[in-house]
Tab-separated table of C-alpha atoms in Angstrom:
chain	number	residue	atom	x	y	z
F	261	UNK	CA	27.914	2.178	30.473
F	262	UNK	CA	28.354	5.880	29.738
F	263	UNK	CA	29.076	6.507	33.404
F	264	UNK	CA	31.668	3.707	33.519
F	265	UNK	CA	33.506	5.254	30.581
F	266	UNK	CA	32.959	8.762	31.951
F	267	UNK	CA	31.174	9.909	28.791
F	268	UNK	CA	28.905	12.895	29.340
F	269	UNK	CA	25.522	12.853	27.588
F	270	UNK	CA	26.333	16.129	25.849
F	271	UNK	CA	29.134	14.344	23.994
F	272	UNK	CA	26.782	11.671	22.602
F	273	UNK	CA	25.813	12.663	19.067
F	274	UNK	CA	23.655	9.642	18.203
F	275	UNK	CA	23.279	6.000	19.269
F	276	UNK	CA	22.518	3.290	16.742
F	277	UNK	CA	20.098	0.782	18.276
F	278	UNK	CA	17.934	-2.139	17.211
F	279	UNK	CA	14.214	-1.686	16.608
F	280	UNK	CA	12.984	-3.219	19.872
F	281	UNK	CA	10.520	-1.011	21.725
F	282	UNK	CA	12.437	-1.330	25.001
F	283	UNK	CA	15.621	-0.024	23.361
F	284	UNK	CA	13.724	2.904	21.864
F	285	UNK	CA	12.181	3.688	25.262
F	286	UNK	CA	15.609	3.476	26.924
F	287	UNK	CA	17.069	6.038	24.516
F	288	UNK	CA	14.114	8.360	25.148
F	289	UNK	CA	14.556	8.005	28.904
F	290	UNK	CA	18.226	8.897	28.536
F	291	UNK	CA	17.265	11.891	26.391
F	292	UNK	CA	19.838	11.040	23.725
F	293	UNK	CA	19.185	10.957	19.966
F	294	UNK	CA	19.067	7.493	18.423
F	295	UNK	CA	18.487	5.783	15.094
F	296	UNK	CA	16.964	2.364	14.498
F	297	UNK	CA	18.739	-0.357	12.529
F	298	UNK	CA	18.092	0.385	8.858
F	299	UNK	CA	19.151	-3.074	7.652
F	300	UNK	CA	16.805	-4.827	10.086
F	301	UNK	CA	13.868	-2.693	8.940
F	302	UNK	CA	14.783	-3.554	5.368
F	303	UNK	CA	14.541	-7.269	6.155
F	304	UNK	CA	11.105	-6.773	7.690
F	305	UNK	CA	10.041	-5.233	4.394
F	306	UNK	CA	11.364	-8.253	2.472
F	307	UNK	CA	9.521	-10.661	4.770
F	308	UNK	CA	6.238	-8.833	4.202
F	309	UNK	CA	6.737	-8.948	0.436
F	310	UNK	CA	7.521	-12.667	0.314
F	311	UNK	CA	4.489	-13.553	2.416
F	312	UNK	CA	2.074	-11.286	0.528
F	313	UNK	CA	1.606	-13.451	-2.578
F	314	UNK	CA	0.365	-17.010	-2.192
F	315	UNK	CA	2.135	-18.347	-5.252
F	316	UNK	CA	5.497	-16.967	-4.075
F	317	UNK	CA	5.114	-18.235	-0.503
F	318	UNK	CA	4.066	-21.704	-1.727
F	319	UNK	CA	7.044	-21.867	-4.099
F	320	UNK	CA	9.383	-20.861	-1.291
F	321	UNK	CA	7.882	-23.557	0.956
F	322	UNK	CA	8.582	-26.216	-1.711
F	323	UNK	CA	12.095	-24.831	-2.161
F	324	UNK	CA	12.779	-25.183	1.563
F	325	UNK	CA	11.651	-28.821	1.466
F	326	UNK	CA	14.013	-29.575	-1.416
F	327	UNK	CA	16.993	-27.947	0.270
F	328	UNK	CA	16.195	-29.608	3.609
F	329	UNK	CA	16.131	-33.019	1.881
F	330	UNK	CA	19.763	-32.672	0.812
F	331	UNK	CA	20.791	-31.125	4.132
F	332	UNK	CA	19.415	-34.075	6.104
F	333	UNK	CA	20.482	-36.921	3.795
F	334	UNK	CA	24.153	-37.529	3.131
F	335	UNK	CA	23.274	-40.101	0.467
F	336	UNK	CA	21.110	-37.635	-1.431
F	337	UNK	CA	23.824	-34.982	-1.198
F	338	UNK	CA	26.415	-37.428	-2.515
F	339	UNK	CA	24.212	-38.345	-5.487
F	340	UNK	CA	23.613	-34.674	-6.260
F	341	UNK	CA	27.349	-33.976	-6.169
F	342	UNK	CA	27.946	-36.828	-8.629
F	343	UNK	CA	25.463	-35.232	-11.013
F	344	UNK	CA	27.113	-31.856	-10.553
F	345	UNK	CA	30.556	-33.299	-11.393
F	346	UNK	CA	29.118	-35.069	-14.423
F	347	UNK	CA	27.533	-31.882	-15.788
F	348	UNK	CA	30.658	-29.824	-15.133
F	349	UNK	CA	32.570	-31.995	-17.542
F	350	UNK	CA	35.657	-34.131	-17.317
F	351	UNK	CA	38.809	-32.587	-15.933
F	352	UNK	CA	36.937	-30.021	-13.833
F	353	UNK	CA	38.258	-29.839	-10.288
F	354	UNK	CA	35.858	-27.186	-9.003
F	355	UNK	CA	34.073	-28.218	-5.834
F	356	UNK	CA	30.306	-28.406	-6.463
F	357	UNK	CA	28.289	-25.674	-4.800
F	358	UNK	CA	26.005	-26.726	-1.969
F	359	UNK	CA	22.424	-25.607	-1.618
F	360	UNK	CA	21.737	-22.836	0.897
F	361	UNK	CA	18.996	-23.225	3.502
F	362	UNK	CA	17.140	-20.041	4.388
F	363	UNK	CA	16.719	-19.036	8.028
F	364	UNK	CA	14.124	-16.485	9.070
F	365	UNK	CA	16.513	-14.630	11.370
F	366	UNK	CA	19.354	-14.514	8.848
F	367	UNK	CA	19.294	-11.526	6.507
F	368	UNK	CA	18.769	-12.243	2.784
F	369	UNK	CA	18.834	-16.001	3.364
F	370	UNK	CA	15.738	-16.520	1.173
F	371	UNK	CA	17.492	-14.681	-1.650
F	372	UNK	CA	20.603	-16.861	-1.279
F	373	UNK	CA	18.490	-20.039	-1.178
F	374	UNK	CA	16.654	-19.139	-4.380
F	375	UNK	CA	19.898	-18.206	-6.094
F	376	UNK	CA	21.547	-21.494	-5.146
F	377	UNK	CA	18.547	-23.444	-6.474
F	378	UNK	CA	18.604	-21.575	-9.784
F	379	UNK	CA	22.350	-22.175	-10.112
F	380	UNK	CA	21.905	-25.941	-9.610
F	381	UNK	CA	18.666	-26.244	-11.593
F	382	UNK	CA	19.982	-28.803	-14.103
F	383	UNK	CA	21.476	-31.214	-11.530
F	384	UNK	CA	18.313	-30.939	-9.416
F	385	UNK	CA	16.045	-31.733	-12.355
F	386	UNK	CA	18.240	-34.710	-13.271
F	387	UNK	CA	18.134	-35.943	-9.664
F	388	UNK	CA	14.322	-35.624	-9.550
F	389	UNK	CA	14.034	-37.776	-12.685
F	390	UNK	CA	15.606	-40.809	-10.937
F	391	UNK	CA	14.955	-40.217	-7.220
F	392	UNK	CA	12.116	-39.079	-5.015
F	393	UNK	CA	11.993	-35.601	-3.540
F	394	UNK	CA	9.629	-34.285	-0.853
F	395	UNK	CA	8.559	-31.560	-3.291
F	396	UNK	CA	9.171	-30.603	-6.895
F	397	UNK	CA	9.085	-27.348	-8.775
F	398	UNK	CA	7.107	-26.898	-11.995
F	399	UNK	CA	8.287	-24.830	-14.951
F	400	UNK	CA	6.076	-21.946	-13.803
F	401	UNK	CA	7.535	-22.116	-10.298
F	402	UNK	CA	11.091	-22.035	-11.630
F	403	UNK	CA	10.157	-18.946	-13.633
F	404	UNK	CA	8.606	-17.404	-10.534
F	405	UNK	CA	11.842	-17.955	-8.608
F	406	UNK	CA	13.808	-16.189	-11.346
F	407	UNK	CA	11.513	-13.163	-11.132
F	408	UNK	CA	11.599	-13.178	-7.334
F	409	UNK	CA	15.388	-13.166	-7.181
F	410	UNK	CA	15.439	-10.205	-9.580
F	411	UNK	CA	13.139	-8.214	-7.284
F	412	UNK	CA	15.072	-9.154	-4.134
F	413	UNK	CA	18.520	-8.441	-5.568
F	414	UNK	CA	18.436	-4.664	-4.841
F	415	UNK	CA	17.529	-5.410	-1.209
F	416	UNK	CA	20.456	-7.811	-0.876
F	417	UNK	CA	22.862	-5.346	-2.463
F	418	UNK	CA	21.618	-2.511	-0.259
F	419	UNK	CA	21.918	-4.663	2.876
F	420	UNK	CA	25.557	-5.416	2.074
F	421	UNK	CA	26.283	-1.776	1.311
F	422	UNK	CA	24.657	-0.438	4.458
F	423	UNK	CA	26.411	-3.105	6.575
F	424	UNK	CA	29.887	-2.189	5.362
F	425	UNK	CA	32.383	-0.321	7.498
F	426	UNK	CA	32.283	2.688	5.166
F	427	UNK	CA	28.502	3.208	5.155
F	428	UNK	CA	27.071	6.355	6.706
F	429	UNK	CA	23.689	7.800	7.602
F	430	UNK	CA	23.891	9.790	4.370
F	431	UNK	CA	23.246	6.592	2.392
F	432	UNK	CA	19.779	6.038	3.843
F	433	UNK	CA	17.573	8.682	2.195
F	434	UNK	CA	19.034	8.152	-1.329
F	435	UNK	CA	18.760	4.365	-0.900
F	436	UNK	CA	15.084	4.534	0.062
F	437	UNK	CA	14.430	6.848	-2.891
F	438	UNK	CA	16.050	4.391	-5.298
F	439	UNK	CA	14.125	1.442	-3.818
F	440	UNK	CA	10.810	3.230	-4.252
F	441	UNK	CA	11.632	4.047	-7.846
F	442	UNK	CA	12.690	0.475	-8.638
F	443	UNK	CA	9.560	-1.026	-7.096
F	444	UNK	CA	7.257	1.507	-8.765
F	445	UNK	CA	8.559	0.743	-12.258
F	446	UNK	CA	6.310	-1.606	-14.230
F	447	UNK	CA	7.923	-4.169	-16.507
F	448	UNK	CA	6.546	-6.769	-18.873
F	449	UNK	CA	8.206	-9.470	-16.742
F	450	UNK	CA	6.203	-8.578	-13.635
F	451	UNK	CA	3.540	-11.175	-14.348
F	452	UNK	CA	3.103	-13.347	-11.260
F	453	UNK	CA	4.882	-11.007	-8.842
F	454	UNK	CA	2.872	-7.789	-9.152
F	455	UNK	CA	1.292	-8.276	-5.734
F	456	UNK	CA	4.696	-8.872	-4.155
F	457	UNK	CA	6.181	-5.730	-5.731
F	458	UNK	CA	3.164	-3.681	-4.671
F	459	UNK	CA	3.426	-4.975	-1.106
F	460	UNK	CA	7.162	-4.273	-1.007
F	461	UNK	CA	6.554	-0.715	-2.196
F	462	UNK	CA	3.830	-0.174	0.414
F	463	UNK	CA	6.025	-1.647	3.145
F	464	UNK	CA	8.970	0.578	2.189
F	465	UNK	CA	6.747	3.662	2.121
F	466	UNK	CA	5.149	2.806	5.476
F	467	UNK	CA	8.224	1.738	7.440
F	468	UNK	CA	10.365	4.590	6.099
F	469	UNK	CA	7.601	7.207	6.003
F	470	UNK	CA	9.285	9.465	8.550
F	471	UNK	CA	12.854	8.965	7.406
F	472	UNK	CA	12.986	12.233	5.463
F	473	UNK	CA	11.771	14.194	8.479
F	474	UNK	CA	14.521	12.756	10.692
F	475	UNK	CA	16.993	15.602	11.171
F	476	UNK	CA	19.979	13.265	11.660
F	477	UNK	CA	19.458	11.650	8.251
F	478	UNK	CA	18.707	15.013	6.634
F	479	UNK	CA	21.841	16.722	7.920
F	480	UNK	CA	23.969	13.691	7.022
F	481	UNK	CA	22.624	13.835	3.471
F	482	UNK	CA	23.344	17.549	3.282
F	483	UNK	CA	26.957	17.007	4.297
F	484	UNK	CA	27.450	14.206	1.772
F	485	UNK	CA	29.369	15.564	-1.216
F	486	UNK	CA	27.396	13.399	-3.658
F	487	UNK	CA	24.074	15.140	-3.156
F	488	UNK	CA	24.517	18.196	-0.941
F	489	UNK	CA	24.332	20.558	-3.930
F	490	UNK	CA	21.427	18.799	-5.597
F	491	UNK	CA	17.968	20.288	-5.743
F	492	UNK	CA	16.509	16.920	-4.702
F	493	UNK	CA	17.833	17.402	-1.179
F	494	UNK	CA	17.837	21.175	-0.904
F	495	UNK	CA	14.238	21.778	0.165
F	496	UNK	CA	14.163	19.010	2.758
F	497	UNK	CA	17.565	19.741	4.207
F	498	UNK	CA	17.003	23.481	4.268
F	499	UNK	CA	13.830	22.930	6.281
F	500	UNK	CA	15.677	20.754	8.771
F	501	UNK	CA	18.481	23.254	9.207
F	502	UNK	CA	15.923	26.028	9.587
F	503	UNK	CA	14.305	24.058	12.401
F	504	UNK	CA	17.644	23.559	14.128
F	505	UNK	CA	18.471	27.258	13.767
F	506	UNK	CA	15.093	28.289	15.152
F	507	UNK	CA	15.517	25.927	18.113
F	508	UNK	CA	18.984	27.310	18.865
F	509	UNK	CA	17.763	30.903	18.671
F	510	UNK	CA	14.837	30.113	20.916
F	511	UNK	CA	17.058	28.399	23.470
F	512	UNK	CA	19.499	31.308	23.374
F	513	UNK	CA	16.701	33.836	23.858
F	514	UNK	CA	15.267	31.901	26.774
F	515	UNK	CA	18.701	31.631	28.361
F	516	UNK	CA	19.169	35.395	28.146
F	517	UNK	CA	15.721	36.042	29.591
F	518	UNK	CA	14.599	37.910	26.521
F	519	UNK	CA	13.250	37.305	23.084
F	520	UNK	CA	15.273	37.326	19.937
F	521	UNK	CA	13.770	37.414	16.500
F	522	UNK	CA	14.918	34.633	14.249
F	523	UNK	CA	16.810	35.449	11.092
F	524	UNK	CA	15.091	34.975	7.743
F	525	UNK	CA	15.256	31.440	6.405
F	526	UNK	CA	17.183	32.624	3.341
F	527	UNK	CA	20.225	33.447	5.507
F	528	UNK	CA	20.401	30.047	7.211
F	529	UNK	CA	21.568	27.948	4.309
F	530	UNK	CA	23.492	28.954	1.224
F	531	UNK	CA	24.265	26.341	-1.399
F	532	UNK	CA	25.503	26.519	-4.932
F	533	UNK	CA	24.533	24.063	-7.617
F	534	UNK	CA	26.725	22.582	-10.262
F	535	UNK	CA	28.798	19.857	-8.615
F	536	UNK	CA	29.236	16.836	-10.855
F	537	UNK	CA	27.445	13.609	-9.901
F	538	UNK	CA	29.484	10.879	-8.297
F	539	UNK	CA	30.347	7.624	-10.011
F	540	UNK	CA	29.686	4.264	-8.373
F	541	UNK	CA	30.190	0.665	-9.348
F	542	UNK	CA	27.024	-0.385	-7.553
F	543	UNK	CA	23.971	-1.483	-9.544
F	544	UNK	CA	22.134	1.313	-7.746
F	545	UNK	CA	24.395	3.935	-9.335
F	546	UNK	CA	22.658	4.336	-12.695
F	547	UNK	CA	19.223	4.898	-11.209
F	548	UNK	CA	20.631	6.953	-8.340
F	549	UNK	CA	22.471	9.297	-10.699
F	550	UNK	CA	19.407	9.511	-12.936
F	551	UNK	CA	17.289	10.614	-9.979
F	552	UNK	CA	19.877	13.240	-9.069
F	553	UNK	CA	19.952	14.549	-12.627
F	554	UNK	CA	16.169	14.773	-12.741
F	555	UNK	CA	16.193	17.030	-9.680
F	556	UNK	CA	19.368	18.907	-10.541
F	557	UNK	CA	19.277	22.516	-11.598
F	558	UNK	CA	19.643	23.215	-15.337
F	559	UNK	CA	23.222	23.502	-16.473
F	560	UNK	CA	24.527	26.951	-17.233
F	561	UNK	CA	25.060	27.637	-20.895
F	562	UNK	CA	27.579	29.917	-22.544
F	563	UNK	CA	27.481	30.244	-26.284
F	564	UNK	CA	24.912	27.403	-26.422
F	565	UNK	CA	27.571	24.980	-25.205
F	566	UNK	CA	27.301	23.336	-21.744
F	567	UNK	CA	30.401	22.949	-19.636
F	568	UNK	CA	31.222	20.890	-16.600
F	569	UNK	CA	34.079	20.497	-14.180
F	570	UNK	CA	33.920	16.752	-14.810
F	571	UNK	CA	34.554	17.208	-18.521
F	572	UNK	CA	37.720	15.412	-19.719
F	573	UNK	CA	38.707	18.417	-21.840
F	574	UNK	CA	39.176	22.095	-21.064
F	575	UNK	CA	35.932	23.951	-21.576
F	576	UNK	CA	37.749	26.982	-23.028
F	577	UNK	CA	37.801	25.171	-26.352
F	578	UNK	CA	34.024	25.053	-26.380
F	579	UNK	CA	32.980	28.478	-25.086
F	580	UNK	CA	34.189	32.036	-25.772
F	581	UNK	CA	35.633	32.405	-22.262
F	582	UNK	CA	36.705	29.707	-19.856
F	583	UNK	CA	34.721	30.381	-16.619
F	584	UNK	CA	36.752	27.935	-14.556
F	585	UNK	CA	40.155	28.900	-15.977
F	586	UNK	CA	41.081	25.217	-16.127
F	587	UNK	CA	43.790	25.801	-18.675
F	588	UNK	CA	45.412	28.526	-16.589
F	589	UNK	CA	44.574	31.368	-18.986
F	590	UNK	CA	41.654	33.248	-20.431
F	591	UNK	CA	40.799	32.626	-24.025
F	592	UNK	CA	38.665	34.950	-26.084
F	593	UNK	CA	37.536	34.786	-29.662
C-alpha cells in the first residue's frame, strides 16, 4: 500500500493497528513503529472483569435471557410497551425505550444492556408479576447490576473519548493512571463486586504494564499542554527523550566513523513548572486534575500569598510586586 501511494518508510511516523499477532509481526517486518488499539485492549480488560466473579457472570447471563425474550417475541415486547406507556402517565408521547442486547464483539454492549434494564426496572417487574420470563432477577441481583454499571461507567466514557476524532496518543497514559486510581479506591458500596474490581485493576496493570515505557506515548504526553509541565510526567518523559538523544548521538558518531560523547542528561530537556491545570467536562476531570496536583511542584509564594496565571483577578493586588505584570504596571507597597 505504501508503495502504491509512493510513501517512503522514513515518512511513516507511526501506524495504528489492531492487536492481532500477525499485524504486529507485519509492522516489525516493515521496520515501522506501531501502536496497538487502545480501545480494544480496554474491552479485553472489561471482559476479564465481568467473567471473574461468579455472581456477576450469573446475573449477566440471566439479564441476557430476559432481553432475548423480548427481542424474540413481538407479543412480549408489545405487552412491555403497554406497561411502559401506563407508567409514563397519560398524555406522554415519548416512545418507550427498548432493551439493549449485549454482543461480545460490540464494545460496551454489556454496560448498555445493564443500563437499559435498570432504566426499565419497574415495567419489567410488573411484566414478571403477570407473565412468565425465562429468568428473573432478585433484589440482590438488581443491586449487583447497579454496582456493576457504576464500575463499568469509566470504561465506557473512556472508550467514547478515545474513539473520538479529537483524541490523541497523549490521552493514553493519563487515562490509564486515572483508571488505576479509580479501581484501587475502596468504597463501602463495593460489597459483592470486590473480586471484579480487583480483577479489573490487575488486568489494567498487566495489559498496560509497558505503556509508560513506550516512547511514542511518552513523547505525546510531553507535548500535551495539559501535563507537559507537571512533575508526574517529567521523570518518565525526560528518560525517554534522553534515550532518543543518546540513540541519535550514537547513530551520528557511527556515521562519522568516530565516537562522540553524549551530552549530560540535564541539557537534553528543560521544562518549567507552573502552568495551570486544564479544565474538562468529563467525569474523569476531577480525579485527573487531582492526580496532577498531587504530583505538581509546590506553588511559588510571595508575601505568603500564592498567585496563578489562571486567577480571575490580577495578582498585584495580593503580593507586593506583580511577577507577571498582568495589569501592565509594577505595583509596590
